[in-house]
mmCIF file of C-alpha atoms in Angstrom:
data_model
loop_
_atom_site.group_PDB
_atom_site.id
_atom_site.type_symbol
_atom_site.label_atom_id
_atom_site.label_comp_id
_atom_site.label_asym_id
_atom_site.label_seq_id
_atom_site.Cartn_x
_atom_site.Cartn_y
_atom_site.Cartn_z
ATOM 1 C CA MET V 1 10.417 -15.878 2.948
ATOM 2 C CA THR V 2 10.589 -15.685 -0.815
ATOM 3 C CA ILE V 3 9.846 -12.715 -3.080
ATOM 4 C CA ARG V 4 6.893 -14.750 -4.434
ATOM 5 C CA SER V 5 5.565 -15.035 -0.877
ATOM 6 C CA LEU V 6 6.084 -11.338 -0.327
ATOM 7 C CA ALA V 7 4.150 -10.336 -3.468
ATOM 8 C CA CYS V 8 1.329 -12.676 -2.593
ATOM 9 C CA ARG V 9 1.040 -11.744 1.054
ATOM 10 C CA VAL V 10 2.458 -8.285 1.782
ATOM 11 C CA LEU V 11 1.251 -6.138 -1.037
ATOM 12 C CA PRO V 12 -2.395 -7.253 -0.966
ATOM 13 C CA VAL V 13 -2.668 -6.337 2.722
ATOM 14 C CA LEU V 14 -1.091 -2.918 2.539
ATOM 15 C CA CYS V 15 -4.197 -1.192 3.876
ATOM 16 C CA LEU V 16 -6.492 -3.818 5.304
ATOM 17 C CA VAL V 17 -6.510 -3.196 9.049
ATOM 18 C CA PRO V 18 -6.468 0.315 10.590
ATOM 19 C CA LEU V 19 -3.952 1.228 13.287
ATOM 20 C CA ALA V 20 -5.345 4.648 14.183
ATOM 21 C CA ALA V 21 -8.500 6.716 14.396
ATOM 22 C CA PRO V 22 -9.865 8.124 11.129
ATOM 23 C CA ALA V 23 -8.869 11.546 9.916
ATOM 24 C CA HIS V 24 -11.561 14.221 9.664
ATOM 25 C CA ALA V 25 -12.312 15.480 6.151
ATOM 26 C CA ALA V 26 -12.127 19.216 5.688
ATOM 27 C CA PRO V 27 -13.118 21.278 2.624
ATOM 28 C CA SER V 28 -9.499 21.124 1.511
ATOM 29 C CA ASP V 29 -9.450 17.317 1.537
ATOM 30 C CA ALA V 30 -11.124 17.083 -1.896
ATOM 31 C CA ALA V 31 -8.525 19.514 -3.315
ATOM 32 C CA MET V 32 -5.716 17.566 -1.659
ATOM 33 C CA LEU V 33 -6.928 14.319 -3.212
ATOM 34 C CA ARG V 34 -7.286 15.943 -6.664
ATOM 35 C CA SER V 35 -3.687 17.217 -6.443
ATOM 36 C CA TYR V 36 -2.515 13.585 -6.697
ATOM 37 C CA VAL V 37 -4.228 12.866 -10.049
ATOM 38 C CA GLY V 38 -1.582 11.550 -12.495
ATOM 39 C CA ALA V 39 0.747 8.665 -13.328
ATOM 40 C CA TYR V 40 3.478 7.558 -10.882
ATOM 41 C CA ALA V 41 6.450 5.189 -11.031
ATOM 42 C CA GLY V 42 8.179 3.660 -8.077
ATOM 43 C CA SER V 43 11.189 1.462 -7.344
ATOM 44 C CA GLY V 44 12.462 0.230 -4.041
ATOM 45 C CA ALA V 45 14.529 -2.356 -2.257
ATOM 46 C CA ILE V 46 13.228 -5.345 -0.396
ATOM 47 C CA SER V 47 15.475 -6.673 2.386
ATOM 48 C CA SER V 48 15.367 -10.405 1.636
ATOM 49 C CA ASP V 49 17.893 -13.122 0.975
ATOM 50 C CA PRO V 50 18.923 -12.280 -1.692
ATOM 51 C CA PRO V 51 17.857 -8.613 -1.669
ATOM 52 C CA GLN V 52 15.287 -7.778 -4.366
ATOM 53 C CA THR V 53 14.196 -4.709 -6.280
ATOM 54 C CA VAL V 54 10.487 -4.034 -6.696
ATOM 55 C CA ARG V 55 9.150 -1.778 -9.469
ATOM 56 C CA CYS V 56 5.651 -0.331 -9.524
ATOM 57 C CA ARG V 57 3.405 1.799 -11.703
ATOM 58 C CA LEU V 58 0.405 3.650 -10.297
ATOM 59 C CA VAL V 59 -2.276 5.777 -12.014
ATOM 60 C CA MET V 60 -4.614 8.032 -10.018
ATOM 61 C CA THR V 61 -7.724 9.489 -11.620
ATOM 62 C CA PRO V 62 -10.530 11.708 -10.352
ATOM 63 C CA GLY V 63 -13.381 9.759 -8.834
ATOM 64 C CA LYS V 64 -16.963 10.723 -8.046
ATOM 65 C CA GLY V 65 -17.279 13.621 -5.595
ATOM 66 C CA ALA V 66 -14.337 13.985 -3.230
ATOM 67 C CA SER V 67 -12.603 10.757 -4.234
ATOM 68 C CA LEU V 68 -9.516 9.484 -6.030
ATOM 69 C CA ASP V 69 -9.526 6.210 -7.996
ATOM 70 C CA TYR V 70 -6.253 4.345 -8.487
ATOM 71 C CA THR V 71 -4.877 1.279 -10.304
ATOM 72 C CA GLY V 72 -1.351 -0.086 -10.143
ATOM 73 C CA ARG V 73 0.977 -2.960 -10.870
ATOM 74 C CA CYS V 74 4.163 -4.040 -9.036
ATOM 75 C CA ALA V 75 6.719 -6.674 -9.929
ATOM 76 C CA ALA V 76 9.558 -8.206 -8.015
ATOM 77 C CA GLY V 77 11.527 -11.421 -8.638
ATOM 78 C CA GLY V 78 9.396 -12.353 -11.638
ATOM 79 C CA VAL V 79 6.143 -12.078 -9.686
ATOM 80 C CA GLY V 80 3.474 -9.467 -10.465
ATOM 81 C CA PHE V 81 0.726 -7.939 -8.396
ATOM 82 C CA ASN V 82 -2.256 -5.742 -9.381
ATOM 83 C CA LEU V 83 -3.796 -3.153 -7.085
ATOM 84 C CA THR V 84 -7.001 -1.071 -7.390
ATOM 85 C CA GLY V 85 -8.701 1.232 -4.937
ATOM 86 C CA ILE V 86 -10.632 4.393 -4.100
ATOM 87 C CA ILE V 87 -9.617 7.069 -1.599
ATOM 88 C CA THR V 88 -12.625 9.011 -0.406
ATOM 89 C CA ALA V 89 -13.099 12.161 1.721
ATOM 90 C CA ALA V 90 -16.686 12.122 2.990
ATOM 91 C CA GLY V 91 -18.684 12.428 6.202
ATOM 92 C CA GLY V 92 -15.764 13.991 8.063
ATOM 93 C CA ARG V 93 -13.360 11.158 7.299
ATOM 94 C CA ILE V 94 -10.754 10.042 4.695
ATOM 95 C CA SER V 95 -10.630 6.325 3.900
ATOM 96 C CA ALA V 96 -9.073 4.032 1.351
ATOM 97 C CA THR V 97 -10.767 0.891 -0.041
ATOM 98 C CA MET V 98 -8.239 -1.330 -1.766
ATOM 99 C CA SER V 99 -8.118 -4.665 -3.462
ATOM 100 C CA GLY V 100 -5.174 -6.617 -4.772
ATOM 101 C CA THR V 101 -4.551 -9.756 -6.745
ATOM 102 C CA GLY V 102 -1.422 -11.606 -7.750
ATOM 103 C CA ASP V 103 -0.092 -15.086 -8.240
ATOM 104 C CA GLY V 104 -3.273 -16.799 -7.114
ATOM 105 C CA PHE V 105 -3.861 -14.576 -4.063
ATOM 106 C CA SER V 106 -6.401 -11.785 -3.550
ATOM 107 C CA GLY V 107 -7.203 -9.452 -0.664
ATOM 108 C CA ALA V 108 -9.426 -6.465 -0.006
ATOM 109 C CA GLY V 109 -10.327 -4.080 2.787
ATOM 110 C CA THR V 110 -10.816 -0.533 3.934
ATOM 111 C CA VAL V 111 -8.630 1.565 6.201
ATOM 112 C CA ALA V 112 -9.018 4.993 7.790
ATOM 113 C CA GLY V 113 -6.604 7.734 6.863
ATOM 114 C CA ILE V 114 -4.617 9.983 9.192
ATOM 115 C CA ARG V 115 -4.274 13.531 7.914
ATOM 116 C CA ARG V 116 -0.645 14.708 8.087
ATOM 117 C CA GLY V 117 0.205 18.195 6.875
ATOM 118 C CA ASP V 118 -0.593 18.426 3.179
ATOM 119 C CA GLY V 119 -1.299 14.739 2.830
ATOM 120 C CA VAL V 120 -2.746 11.583 4.361
ATOM 121 C CA VAL V 121 -1.328 8.267 5.588
ATOM 122 C CA PHE V 122 -3.077 4.900 5.652
ATOM 123 C CA ASN V 123 -1.543 2.368 8.105
ATOM 124 C CA SER V 124 -2.389 -1.293 8.298
ATOM 125 C CA LYS V 125 -1.433 -4.264 10.419
ATOM 126 C CA SER V 126 -2.382 -7.918 9.911
ATOM 127 C CA HIS V 127 -1.450 -11.373 11.081
ATOM 128 C CA ASP V 128 -0.954 -13.873 8.262
ATOM 129 C CA THR V 129 -1.629 -17.458 9.269
ATOM 130 C CA ALA V 130 -2.603 -18.806 5.839
ATOM 131 C CA GLN V 131 -0.887 -21.936 4.532
ATOM 132 C CA GLY V 132 0.923 -22.527 7.835
ATOM 133 C CA HIS V 133 2.447 -19.061 8.074
ATOM 134 C CA ASP V 134 2.759 -17.039 11.294
ATOM 135 C CA ARG V 135 3.686 -13.529 10.191
ATOM 136 C CA LEU V 136 2.973 -10.039 11.458
ATOM 137 C CA ILE V 137 2.661 -7.636 8.546
ATOM 138 C CA THR V 138 2.659 -3.808 8.941
ATOM 139 C CA SER V 139 2.483 -1.319 6.118
ATOM 140 C CA SER V 140 1.736 2.299 5.226
ATOM 141 C CA PHE V 141 0.483 3.950 2.057
ATOM 142 C CA SER V 142 1.076 7.709 2.042
ATOM 143 C CA LEU V 143 0.217 10.751 -0.081
ATOM 144 C CA SER V 144 2.495 13.590 1.075
ATOM 145 C CA GLY V 145 4.221 16.574 -0.527
ATOM 146 C CA GLY V 146 3.014 15.627 -3.984
ATOM 147 C CA SER V 147 4.557 12.133 -3.814
ATOM 148 C CA VAL V 148 3.290 8.657 -3.006
ATOM 149 C CA GLY V 149 5.021 6.085 -0.808
ATOM 150 C CA ILE V 150 4.597 2.513 0.406
ATOM 151 C CA LYS V 151 6.516 1.029 3.328
ATOM 152 C CA PHE V 152 6.127 -2.454 4.817
ATOM 153 C CA SER V 153 7.634 -4.912 7.254
ATOM 154 C CA VAL V 154 6.992 -8.630 7.643
ATOM 155 C CA PHE V 155 8.068 -10.342 10.840
ATOM 156 C CA ASP V 156 8.088 -14.168 10.658
ATOM 157 C CA ASN V 157 7.216 -15.440 14.116
ATOM 158 C CA LYS V 158 8.553 -18.902 13.271
ATOM 159 C CA THR V 159 12.023 -17.835 12.127
ATOM 160 C CA GLY V 160 12.415 -14.508 13.927
ATOM 161 C CA LYS V 161 13.424 -12.883 10.621
ATOM 162 C CA THR V 162 12.136 -9.573 9.315
ATOM 163 C CA MET V 163 11.747 -8.568 5.660
ATOM 164 C CA ALA V 164 11.110 -4.885 4.961
ATOM 165 C CA GLY V 165 10.825 -2.579 1.986
ATOM 166 C CA SER V 166 10.081 0.913 0.886
ATOM 167 C CA ILE V 167 8.803 2.105 -2.459
ATOM 168 C CA PRO V 168 8.919 5.838 -3.105
ATOM 169 C CA PHE V 169 6.904 6.957 -6.111
ATOM 170 C CA THR V 170 7.363 10.054 -8.278
ATOM 171 C CA ARG V 171 5.142 11.478 -10.959
ATOM 172 C CA ALA V 172 5.942 9.937 -14.309
ATOM 173 C CA GLY V 173 7.611 12.355 -16.671
ATOM 174 C CA ARG V 174 9.220 14.430 -13.937
#
């Protein structure tokens, strides 16, 4: 699988299909989400042949009510990807609605969050069969301990190979 294929298929589906039951929103959920307002930068490795580096920027701003809006951009191997979304704590639940576009591909969806300590994790799992592919894609997007992280794995059922990556983010300027 190429980096171009990764950017077009993995990143847009980071949070499209939930793996677990939704987290219940508590009064502190709005404060937790607000604590992530700011600009972030991330860089990580992608296990591919050859290995690649991915670099990302992410900006989180206060949304309406108990929500957090975000926009971001990632690049790897000359391919870029844009990401936008809203994380909302309402009705006893935390959820993320995300959309992504890049290199002629777009995807969107909503996933339930799992509250973990001082943060929340959004897990997704999808099966990509577009354009003759047969891949299982799993990913997580986490807000924890004041930092943001993305992890993903792509298993190609045709070749038996797995490509994986992790992108830890830190607040810009720190």
